[in-house]
Backbone as JSON, one array per atom type, in Angstrom:
{
  "sequence": "MADWSPIAKVYDPLKAGSIDGTDVEPHDRAVWRAMVARYKPNKGVVGDPLLTLFVARLNPQTTEDKLHKVFSKYGDIQRLRLVRDIVTGFSKGYAFIEYKEERSVVRARRDANKLVVDQHEVFVDFEQERTLKGWVPRRLGGGLGGKKESGQLRFGGRDRPFRKPINLGVDPGQDWGGGGGRERDRQGARVREDRDRHRAETLEHTHTNDSC",
  "N": [[321.24, -42.41, 144.39], [321.76, -45.08, 144.27], [324.12, -45.52, 142.96], [326.03, -44.71, 144.7], [329.19, -44.58, 146.32], [331.69, -45.1, 148.81], [334.29, -44.88, 148.08], [336.09, -43.14, 145.62], [335.25, -43.53, 142.23], [335.64, -42.28, 139.87], [337.72, -39.5, 139.42], [336.88, -36.4, 140.72], [337.59, -33.16, 141.34], [335.92, -31.34, 142.73], [334.06, -32.96, 144.09], [335.87, -34.41, 145.6], [336.73, -32.49, 147.35], [334.73, -32.33, 149.15], [333.07, -33.54, 152.03], [331.04, -35.39, 151.71], [330.76, -35.49, 149.05], [328.91, -33.81, 147.8], [329.15, -31.1, 147.4], [328.71, -27.99, 145.68], [330.2, -25.84, 145.07], [333.63, -24.84, 145.01], [335.63, -24.95, 147.99], [338.13, -24.05, 148.58], [341.15, -22.56, 147.25], [342.8, -24.44, 146.13], [341.14, -26.46, 145.14], [339.99, -25.1, 143.02], [342.29, -24.82, 141.41], [342.78, -27.48, 140.77], [340.48, -28.06, 139.33], [340.75, -26.58, 136.99], [343.05, -27.57, 135.98], [344.96, -29.2, 133.47], [345.84, -31.89, 133.49], [347.72, -34.72, 132.49], [348.41, -38.19, 132.64], [351.76, -39.43, 132.92], [353.03, -40.75, 130.06], [355.33, -42.09, 129.75], [355.78, -43.71, 131.87], [356.37, -46.96, 133.03], [355.35, -50.4, 133.66], [352.99, -52.33, 135.68], [350.12, -50.76, 136.69], [348.32, -51.73, 138.55], [349.78, -53.23, 140.22], [351.34, -51.54, 141.57], [352.6, -49.4, 144.11], [352.19, -46.24, 145.72], [354.38, -44.26, 147.46], [354.8, -41.87, 149.89], [355.82, -38.78, 151.62], [358.44, -39.12, 152.36], [361.65, -39.15, 153.97], [364.0, -36.76, 152.9], [366.55, -37.76, 152.76], [366.35, -40.45, 152.41], [367.16, -43.32, 150.57], [367.15, -45.22, 147.42], [368.1, -47.8, 147.95], [367.52, -48.1, 150.68], [364.72, -47.97, 150.65], [364.18, -50.23, 149.12], [365.11, -52.23, 150.81], [363.36, -51.97, 153.0], [360.76, -52.36, 151.89], [360.89, -54.75, 150.52], [360.42, -56.83, 152.19], [357.76, -57.36, 152.13], [357.26, -58.67, 149.82], [358.37, -59.81, 146.53], [360.06, -57.38, 144.68], [359.44, -55.82, 141.64], [360.06, -53.46, 140.33], [361.43, -50.3, 141.25], [361.09, -46.88, 141.86], [362.43, -43.98, 142.86], [361.43, -40.74, 142.98], [363.14, -38.04, 141.66], [364.48, -34.67, 141.59], [364.92, -33.27, 138.43], [366.97, -31.54, 137.87], [368.58, -30.97, 140.2], [368.82, -33.49, 141.31], [368.01, -34.21, 143.79], [365.93, -35.96, 146.14], [362.36, -35.98, 145.79], [360.72, -36.75, 147.72], [358.9, -38.8, 147.35], [357.9, -42.04, 146.03], [357.58, -44.82, 143.69], [356.61, -48.16, 143.82], [356.75, -51.23, 142.33], [355.38, -54.4, 142.57], [355.76, -58.0, 142.15], [353.63, -59.65, 142.59], [350.12, -59.58, 143.27], [349.21, -60.01, 145.91], [351.36, -59.18, 147.4], [351.36, -56.43, 147.02], [348.95, -55.71, 148.26], [349.49, -56.5, 150.88], [351.68, -54.85, 151.55], [350.5, -52.33, 151.28], [348.69, -52.43, 153.36], [350.24, -52.91, 155.68], [352.5, -51.25, 155.62], [351.76, -48.6, 155.56], [352.02, -45.57, 157.32], [354.32, -46.39, 158.45], [357.45, -45.91, 160.05], [360.19, -44.56, 158.52], [363.48, -43.77, 158.4], [363.09, -41.81, 160.4], [360.76, -40.61, 159.49], [357.26, -40.69, 159.12], [355.73, -42.59, 156.79], [353.5, -42.36, 153.96], [351.41, -44.63, 152.4], [349.85, -45.89, 149.53], [347.67, -47.31, 147.0], [348.55, -46.94, 143.55], [347.21, -44.12, 141.88], [347.28, -42.51, 139.64], [347.24, -43.79, 137.08], [345.07, -45.42, 137.32], [342.72, -44.23, 138.19], [340.33, -42.48, 136.63], [340.54, -39.17, 135.4], [342.26, -38.25, 137.32], [344.01, -35.91, 139.37], [347.01, -34.72, 140.58], [348.18, -33.94, 143.96], [349.9, -31.75, 144.05], [348.82, -30.07, 142.2], [346.54, -29.28, 143.35], [344.77, -31.34, 143.66], [344.31, -34.74, 144.52], [343.83, -37.17, 147.21], [342.95, -37.29, 150.57], [345.17, -35.69, 152.79], [345.86, -33.08, 155.25], [344.2, -31.75, 158.13], [345.22, -29.43, 159.17], [346.25, -28.09, 156.99], [344.07, -27.19, 155.68], [343.15, -28.31, 153.4], [341.55, -30.7, 152.95], [340.86, -33.85, 151.45], [338.57, -36.12, 150.05], [337.25, -39.47, 149.45], [339.11, -41.41, 149.22], [340.74, -44.45, 150.44], [341.69, -44.1, 153.03], [340.3, -41.87, 153.83], [337.29, -42.01, 153.32], [334.25, -41.09, 151.48], [331.48, -39.72, 153.28], [328.23, -41.06, 153.66], [325.82, -39.37, 151.84], [322.94, -37.42, 152.89], [319.76, -38.46, 151.93], [317.86, -36.43, 150.1], [315.39, -36.71, 148.93], [315.79, -36.96, 146.19], [315.66, -37.85, 142.72], [315.95, -41.34, 142.18], [317.44, -42.17, 140.0], [319.21, -40.19, 139.58], [322.47, -38.66, 139.54], [324.54, -39.42, 142.32], [326.07, -37.4, 143.44], [324.88, -34.92, 142.99], [322.33, -34.32, 143.99], [321.93, -33.12, 146.57], [323.01, -30.62, 146.14], [321.25, -29.33, 144.38], [319.0, -29.05, 145.99], [320.03, -27.35, 147.94], [320.42, -25.13, 146.33], [317.78, -24.33, 145.81], [316.94, -23.74, 148.41], [318.71, -21.65, 148.95], [317.82, -19.76, 147.1], [315.32, -19.12, 148.15], [316.07, -17.96, 150.58], [317.47, -15.71, 149.65], [315.35, -14.35, 148.4], [313.71, -13.75, 150.62], [315.49, -12.11, 152.04], [315.84, -9.97, 150.24], [313.23, -9.01, 150.14], [312.87, -8.18, 152.77], [314.79, -6.16, 152.84], [313.74, -4.35, 150.99], [311.36, -3.64, 152.25], [312.4, -2.36, 154.49], [313.73, -0.16, 153.36], [311.54, 1.15, 152.25], [310.1, 1.82, 154.54], [311.93, 3.53, 155.78], [312.05, 5.59, 153.88], [309.42, 6.56, 154.07], [309.34, 7.61, 156.67], [311.25, 9.64, 156.42], [309.9, 11.32, 154.7], [307.9, 12.26, 156.28]],
  "CA": [[321.88, -43.0, 145.56], [322.11, -46.46, 143.99], [325.49, -45.54, 142.46], [326.92, -44.13, 145.69], [330.3, -45.4, 146.81], [332.57, -44.32, 149.69], [335.57, -44.73, 147.38], [335.91, -42.5, 144.33], [335.41, -44.37, 141.05], [336.18, -41.32, 138.9], [338.17, -38.37, 140.22], [336.28, -35.09, 140.51], [338.13, -32.3, 142.4], [334.85, -30.72, 143.52], [333.56, -33.98, 145.0], [336.95, -34.78, 146.53], [336.84, -31.44, 148.34], [333.52, -32.36, 149.97], [333.07, -34.71, 152.91], [330.1, -36.39, 151.21], [330.73, -35.42, 147.59], [327.73, -33.1, 147.3], [329.39, -29.67, 147.27], [328.5, -27.44, 144.34], [331.18, -24.77, 144.88], [334.89, -25.15, 145.69], [335.78, -24.25, 149.26], [339.47, -23.49, 148.7], [341.77, -22.26, 145.96], [343.41, -25.65, 145.57], [340.12, -27.13, 144.35], [339.92, -24.35, 141.77], [343.46, -25.17, 140.6], [342.59, -28.84, 140.27], [339.39, -28.06, 138.35], [341.2, -25.99, 135.72], [344.28, -28.24, 135.56], [344.87, -30.07, 132.29], [346.87, -32.88, 133.78], [347.67, -36.0, 131.8], [349.39, -39.11, 133.2], [353.02, -39.57, 132.19], [352.98, -41.93, 129.2], [356.62, -42.76, 129.79], [355.84, -44.6, 133.03], [356.2, -48.37, 132.66], [354.94, -51.27, 134.76], [351.57, -52.57, 135.88], [349.62, -49.84, 137.73], [347.57, -52.48, 139.57], [350.76, -53.86, 141.11], [352.23, -50.46, 141.97], [352.29, -48.6, 145.28], [352.68, -44.88, 145.83], [354.94, -44.05, 148.8], [355.07, -40.44, 150.02], [356.27, -38.21, 152.89], [359.73, -39.74, 152.65], [362.77, -38.33, 154.36], [364.81, -36.42, 151.72], [367.8, -38.53, 152.78], [366.07, -41.86, 152.15], [367.68, -43.74, 149.26], [366.53, -46.37, 146.78], [368.52, -49.01, 148.65], [366.79, -48.18, 151.93], [363.34, -48.31, 150.32], [364.15, -51.62, 148.67], [365.3, -53.05, 151.99], [362.16, -51.89, 153.83], [359.56, -52.86, 151.23], [361.07, -56.1, 149.97], [359.94, -57.83, 153.16], [356.36, -57.65, 151.84], [357.18, -59.46, 148.6], [359.4, -59.55, 145.52], [359.88, -56.11, 143.98], [359.74, -55.84, 140.2], [360.64, -52.18, 139.92], [361.34, -49.26, 142.27], [361.51, -45.58, 141.31], [362.4, -42.83, 143.76], [361.33, -39.57, 142.11], [364.16, -37.03, 141.99], [364.49, -33.44, 140.8], [365.68, -33.5, 137.22], [368.13, -30.64, 137.84], [369.45, -31.14, 141.36], [368.97, -34.89, 141.66], [367.53, -34.44, 145.16], [364.66, -36.68, 146.25], [361.17, -35.16, 145.95], [359.99, -37.25, 148.88], [357.93, -39.86, 147.07], [358.42, -43.1, 145.17], [356.63, -45.82, 143.19], [357.17, -49.5, 143.97], [355.96, -52.25, 141.64], [355.64, -55.77, 143.03], [355.53, -59.06, 141.16], [352.36, -60.31, 142.88], [349.08, -58.72, 143.84], [349.13, -60.16, 147.36], [352.44, -58.38, 147.99], [350.9, -55.04, 147.0], [347.91, -55.58, 149.29], [350.13, -56.62, 152.19], [352.48, -53.64, 151.79], [349.57, -51.21, 151.47], [348.06, -52.58, 154.67], [351.17, -52.92, 156.81], [353.57, -50.24, 155.55], [351.23, -47.24, 155.73], [352.38, -44.96, 158.6], [355.57, -46.97, 158.93], [358.5, -44.9, 160.22], [361.41, -44.84, 157.76], [364.42, -42.65, 158.58], [362.42, -40.82, 161.27], [359.58, -40.04, 158.84], [356.11, -41.58, 158.98], [355.43, -42.56, 155.36], [352.13, -42.59, 153.51], [351.43, -45.65, 151.35], [348.54, -46.15, 148.94], [347.73, -47.83, 145.64], [348.74, -45.88, 142.54], [345.96, -43.54, 141.39], [347.46, -41.76, 138.4], [346.84, -44.54, 135.89], [343.93, -46.28, 137.61], [341.53, -43.44, 138.51], [340.07, -41.55, 135.54], [340.42, -37.77, 135.8], [343.13, -37.98, 138.47], [344.83, -34.7, 139.42], [347.88, -34.88, 141.76], [348.02, -32.96, 145.03], [350.67, -30.54, 143.76], [347.97, -29.22, 141.38], [345.32, -29.01, 144.09], [343.9, -32.52, 143.71], [344.7, -35.75, 145.49], [342.88, -37.68, 148.19], [343.59, -37.28, 151.89], [345.6, -34.37, 153.25], [345.81, -32.82, 156.69], [343.26, -30.71, 158.53], [345.95, -28.18, 159.41], [346.5, -27.41, 155.72], [342.82, -26.66, 155.15], [342.9, -28.9, 152.08], [341.16, -32.1, 153.1], [340.31, -34.46, 150.25], [337.85, -37.33, 150.4], [337.04, -40.44, 148.38], [340.17, -42.4, 149.28], [340.53, -45.51, 151.43], [341.95, -43.57, 154.37], [339.28, -40.88, 154.16], [336.19, -42.22, 152.37], [333.09, -40.2, 151.54], [330.36, -40.06, 154.15], [327.02, -41.24, 152.87], [325.02, -38.13, 151.9], [321.53, -37.54, 153.28], [318.86, -38.52, 150.78], [316.93, -35.3, 150.2], [314.24, -36.94, 148.07], [316.13, -36.79, 144.79], [315.33, -38.95, 141.82], [316.91, -42.42, 142.37], [318.31, -42.31, 138.84], [320.08, -39.02, 139.52], [323.83, -38.86, 140.03], [324.55, -39.27, 143.78], [326.79, -36.22, 143.89], [324.28, -33.65, 142.65], [321.01, -34.08, 144.56], [321.97, -32.17, 147.67], [323.34, -29.3, 145.63], [320.05, -28.69, 143.83], [318.15, -28.66, 147.12], [320.63, -26.16, 148.55], [320.18, -24.0, 145.44], [316.4, -23.88, 146.04], [316.91, -23.09, 149.72], [319.42, -20.38, 148.83], [316.96, -18.81, 146.38], [314.29, -18.64, 149.09], [316.73, -17.06, 151.53], [317.74, -14.44, 148.96], [314.07, -13.66, 148.21], [313.31, -13.19, 151.92], [316.41, -11.03, 152.37], [315.54, -8.83, 149.36], [311.94, -8.48, 150.54], [313.1, -7.45, 154.02], [315.55, -4.95, 152.52], [312.82, -3.42, 150.32], [310.44, -3.1, 153.25], [313.17, -1.45, 155.34], [313.95, 1.07, 152.6], [310.26, 1.83, 152.12], [309.78, 2.38, 155.85], [312.85, 4.65, 155.99], [311.63, 6.67, 152.99], [308.18, 7.12, 154.6], [309.7, 8.42, 157.84], [311.92, 10.86, 155.94], [308.9, 12.2, 154.08], [307.16, 12.89, 157.38]],
  "C": [[322.35, -44.42, 145.29], [323.57, -46.58, 143.55], [326.5, -45.03, 143.49], [327.99, -45.1, 146.13], [331.18, -44.55, 147.71], [333.94, -44.07, 149.07], [335.33, -44.16, 146.0], [336.17, -43.48, 143.19], [335.98, -43.56, 139.88], [336.56, -40.08, 139.69], [337.51, -37.07, 139.78], [336.77, -34.19, 141.64], [337.07, -31.7, 143.31], [334.28, -31.72, 144.53], [334.61, -34.35, 146.04], [337.12, -33.74, 147.63], [335.67, -31.4, 149.3], [333.47, -33.64, 150.79], [332.11, -35.79, 152.43], [329.93, -36.32, 149.69], [329.56, -34.66, 147.01], [327.94, -31.59, 147.17], [329.18, -29.21, 145.83], [329.45, -26.28, 144.05], [332.46, -25.15, 145.61], [335.06, -24.34, 146.96], [337.21, -23.78, 149.5], [340.09, -23.33, 147.32], [342.38, -23.48, 145.31], [342.4, -26.42, 144.72], [339.95, -26.44, 143.0], [341.08, -24.73, 140.85], [343.29, -26.56, 139.99], [341.52, -28.88, 139.18], [339.83, -27.53, 136.99], [342.48, -26.65, 135.21], [344.0, -29.13, 134.34], [345.93, -31.14, 132.41], [346.65, -34.17, 133.01], [348.75, -36.91, 132.39], [350.62, -39.22, 132.3], [353.01, -40.86, 131.39], [354.29, -42.7, 129.21], [356.77, -43.72, 130.96], [355.55, -46.03, 132.59], [355.77, -49.17, 133.89], [353.44, -51.37, 134.87], [351.05, -51.67, 137.0], [348.88, -50.56, 138.84], [348.49, -53.2, 140.54], [351.7, -52.82, 141.71], [351.7, -49.7, 143.18], [352.88, -47.21, 145.15], [353.13, -44.67, 147.27], [355.36, -42.59, 148.92], [355.49, -40.08, 151.43], [357.59, -38.86, 153.34], [360.73, -38.7, 153.16], [363.61, -38.02, 153.12], [366.11, -37.23, 151.63], [367.59, -40.02, 152.49], [366.46, -42.22, 150.72], [366.88, -44.91, 148.7], [366.86, -47.66, 147.52], [367.74, -49.19, 149.95], [365.33, -48.56, 151.67], [363.22, -49.77, 149.91], [364.27, -52.57, 149.87], [364.03, -53.1, 152.84], [360.98, -52.59, 153.17], [359.69, -54.25, 150.63], [360.59, -57.17, 150.93], [358.47, -58.18, 152.94], [356.18, -58.5, 150.59], [358.28, -59.07, 147.63], [359.08, -58.28, 144.75], [360.32, -56.23, 142.53], [360.5, -54.59, 139.77], [360.44, -51.15, 141.03], [361.88, -47.96, 141.68], [361.32, -44.49, 142.37], [362.45, -41.58, 142.89], [362.3, -38.49, 142.59], [364.01, -35.81, 141.09], [365.41, -33.62, 139.61], [366.95, -32.65, 137.14], [369.1, -30.95, 138.98], [369.73, -32.6, 141.71], [368.5, -35.22, 143.07], [366.17, -35.16, 145.12], [363.5, -35.7, 146.44], [360.27, -35.68, 147.07], [358.92, -38.27, 148.57], [358.5, -40.84, 146.05], [357.28, -44.01, 144.72], [357.31, -47.18, 143.25], [356.23, -50.51, 143.32], [356.37, -53.63, 142.14], [355.34, -56.77, 141.91], [354.17, -59.72, 141.35], [351.38, -59.36, 143.56], [349.02, -58.81, 145.36], [350.22, -59.37, 148.07], [352.04, -56.91, 148.07], [349.89, -54.8, 148.12], [348.54, -55.6, 150.68], [350.92, -55.36, 152.52], [351.59, -52.43, 152.03], [348.96, -51.23, 152.88], [349.05, -52.36, 155.81], [352.21, -51.8, 156.8], [353.06, -48.81, 155.7], [351.47, -46.77, 157.17], [353.6, -45.63, 159.24], [356.63, -45.87, 159.03], [359.77, -45.36, 159.51], [362.32, -43.62, 157.84], [363.76, -41.48, 159.3], [361.24, -40.11, 160.61], [358.48, -41.08, 158.75], [355.62, -41.5, 157.54], [353.95, -42.83, 155.1], [352.2, -43.56, 152.33], [350.01, -45.89, 150.85], [348.74, -46.77, 147.56], [347.92, -46.67, 144.67], [347.39, -45.43, 142.01], [346.1, -42.97, 139.98], [346.95, -42.5, 137.17], [345.62, -45.42, 136.11], [342.64, -45.52, 137.88], [341.36, -42.35, 137.45], [339.88, -40.13, 136.06], [341.35, -37.36, 136.92], [343.95, -36.7, 138.3], [345.69, -34.81, 140.68], [347.72, -33.72, 142.75], [348.78, -31.67, 144.75], [349.88, -29.58, 142.87], [346.63, -28.94, 142.06], [344.4, -30.19, 144.22], [344.3, -33.45, 144.83], [343.56, -36.17, 146.4], [343.6, -37.73, 149.53], [343.95, -35.88, 152.3], [345.43, -34.22, 154.74], [344.86, -31.66, 156.98], [343.95, -29.38, 158.7], [346.17, -27.39, 158.12], [345.24, -26.77, 155.16], [342.47, -27.23, 153.8], [342.61, -30.4, 152.23], [340.54, -32.6, 151.8], [339.71, -35.8, 150.64], [337.68, -38.24, 149.18], [338.12, -41.5, 148.32], [339.9, -43.43, 150.37], [340.77, -45.02, 152.85], [340.91, -42.55, 154.79], [338.14, -41.0, 153.14], [335.1, -41.18, 152.5], [332.12, -40.67, 152.62], [329.11, -40.17, 153.28], [326.15, -40.0, 152.97], [323.58, -38.42, 152.31], [320.67, -37.52, 152.03], [317.79, -37.45, 150.94], [315.74, -35.45, 149.26], [314.54, -36.74, 146.6], [315.72, -38.01, 144.01], [316.37, -40.06, 141.97], [317.87, -42.58, 141.2], [319.3, -41.17, 138.7], [321.46, -39.33, 140.07], [323.9, -38.53, 141.51], [325.21, -38.0, 144.26], [326.06, -34.92, 143.69], [322.98, -33.32, 143.36], [321.0, -33.03, 145.63], [322.22, -30.77, 147.2], [322.13, -28.58, 145.08], [319.11, -28.25, 144.94], [318.69, -27.41, 147.79], [320.41, -24.93, 147.68], [318.78, -23.44, 145.66], [316.29, -23.16, 147.38], [317.58, -21.73, 149.67], [318.59, -19.34, 148.12], [315.89, -18.25, 147.3], [314.87, -17.66, 150.1], [316.99, -15.7, 150.9], [316.45, -13.64, 148.75], [313.61, -13.0, 149.51], [314.19, -11.99, 152.3], [316.1, -9.78, 151.54], [314.22, -8.18, 149.75], [312.09, -7.65, 151.82], [313.83, -6.13, 153.76], [314.64, -3.91, 151.87], [311.86, -2.79, 151.32], [311.14, -2.09, 154.16], [313.39, -0.11, 154.65], [312.66, 1.88, 152.47], [309.87, 2.52, 153.43], [310.65, 3.61, 156.13], [312.43, 5.85, 155.15], [310.37, 7.34, 153.52], [308.47, 8.03, 155.8], [310.38, 9.73, 157.44], [310.94, 11.85, 155.37], [308.11, 12.95, 155.14], [308.03, 13.95, 158.03]]
}
């Protein structure tokens, strides 16, 4: 429990799929996809990841000029990249914005999240791909956040941090994400034993009645 943090320090799809990071089995197919994904950050990306924002849920019609106009009010922009389809050239609905100063990044992250741009409420967060080890993007079943309607909630981010798990008497030196799972395994084993015992007794009783 000493190492517990509401914000993910290393990305683990299984923990991200759990409200408190203690799940031992994936609860949706997207978590499975993220667990088996062999994703590696794009080495061709340039710029300082600590000064870069991720902007998503953009209107497909939003242009680089519009983004620059909206986000430049938070500080001087060093670099802006609206991600487009390599074949069609259409916007994929997300962009990366690198500022010149850290205070500009913090201000934009705080004030621009849920800002309406071209009739779309945008999502703004710090870049995760190059700053969070093990990161898997949402298109592969990973990510942090998400909507309840999709059934793919992800935790460990600033908008949806982990809830502090209940201390079930695990060893203090044990990893915070695994204690609850071992306790549930023991409880599950006892339940299965009781169920099997009840089933055996029922079969024995049925066999005795048939013999009579």
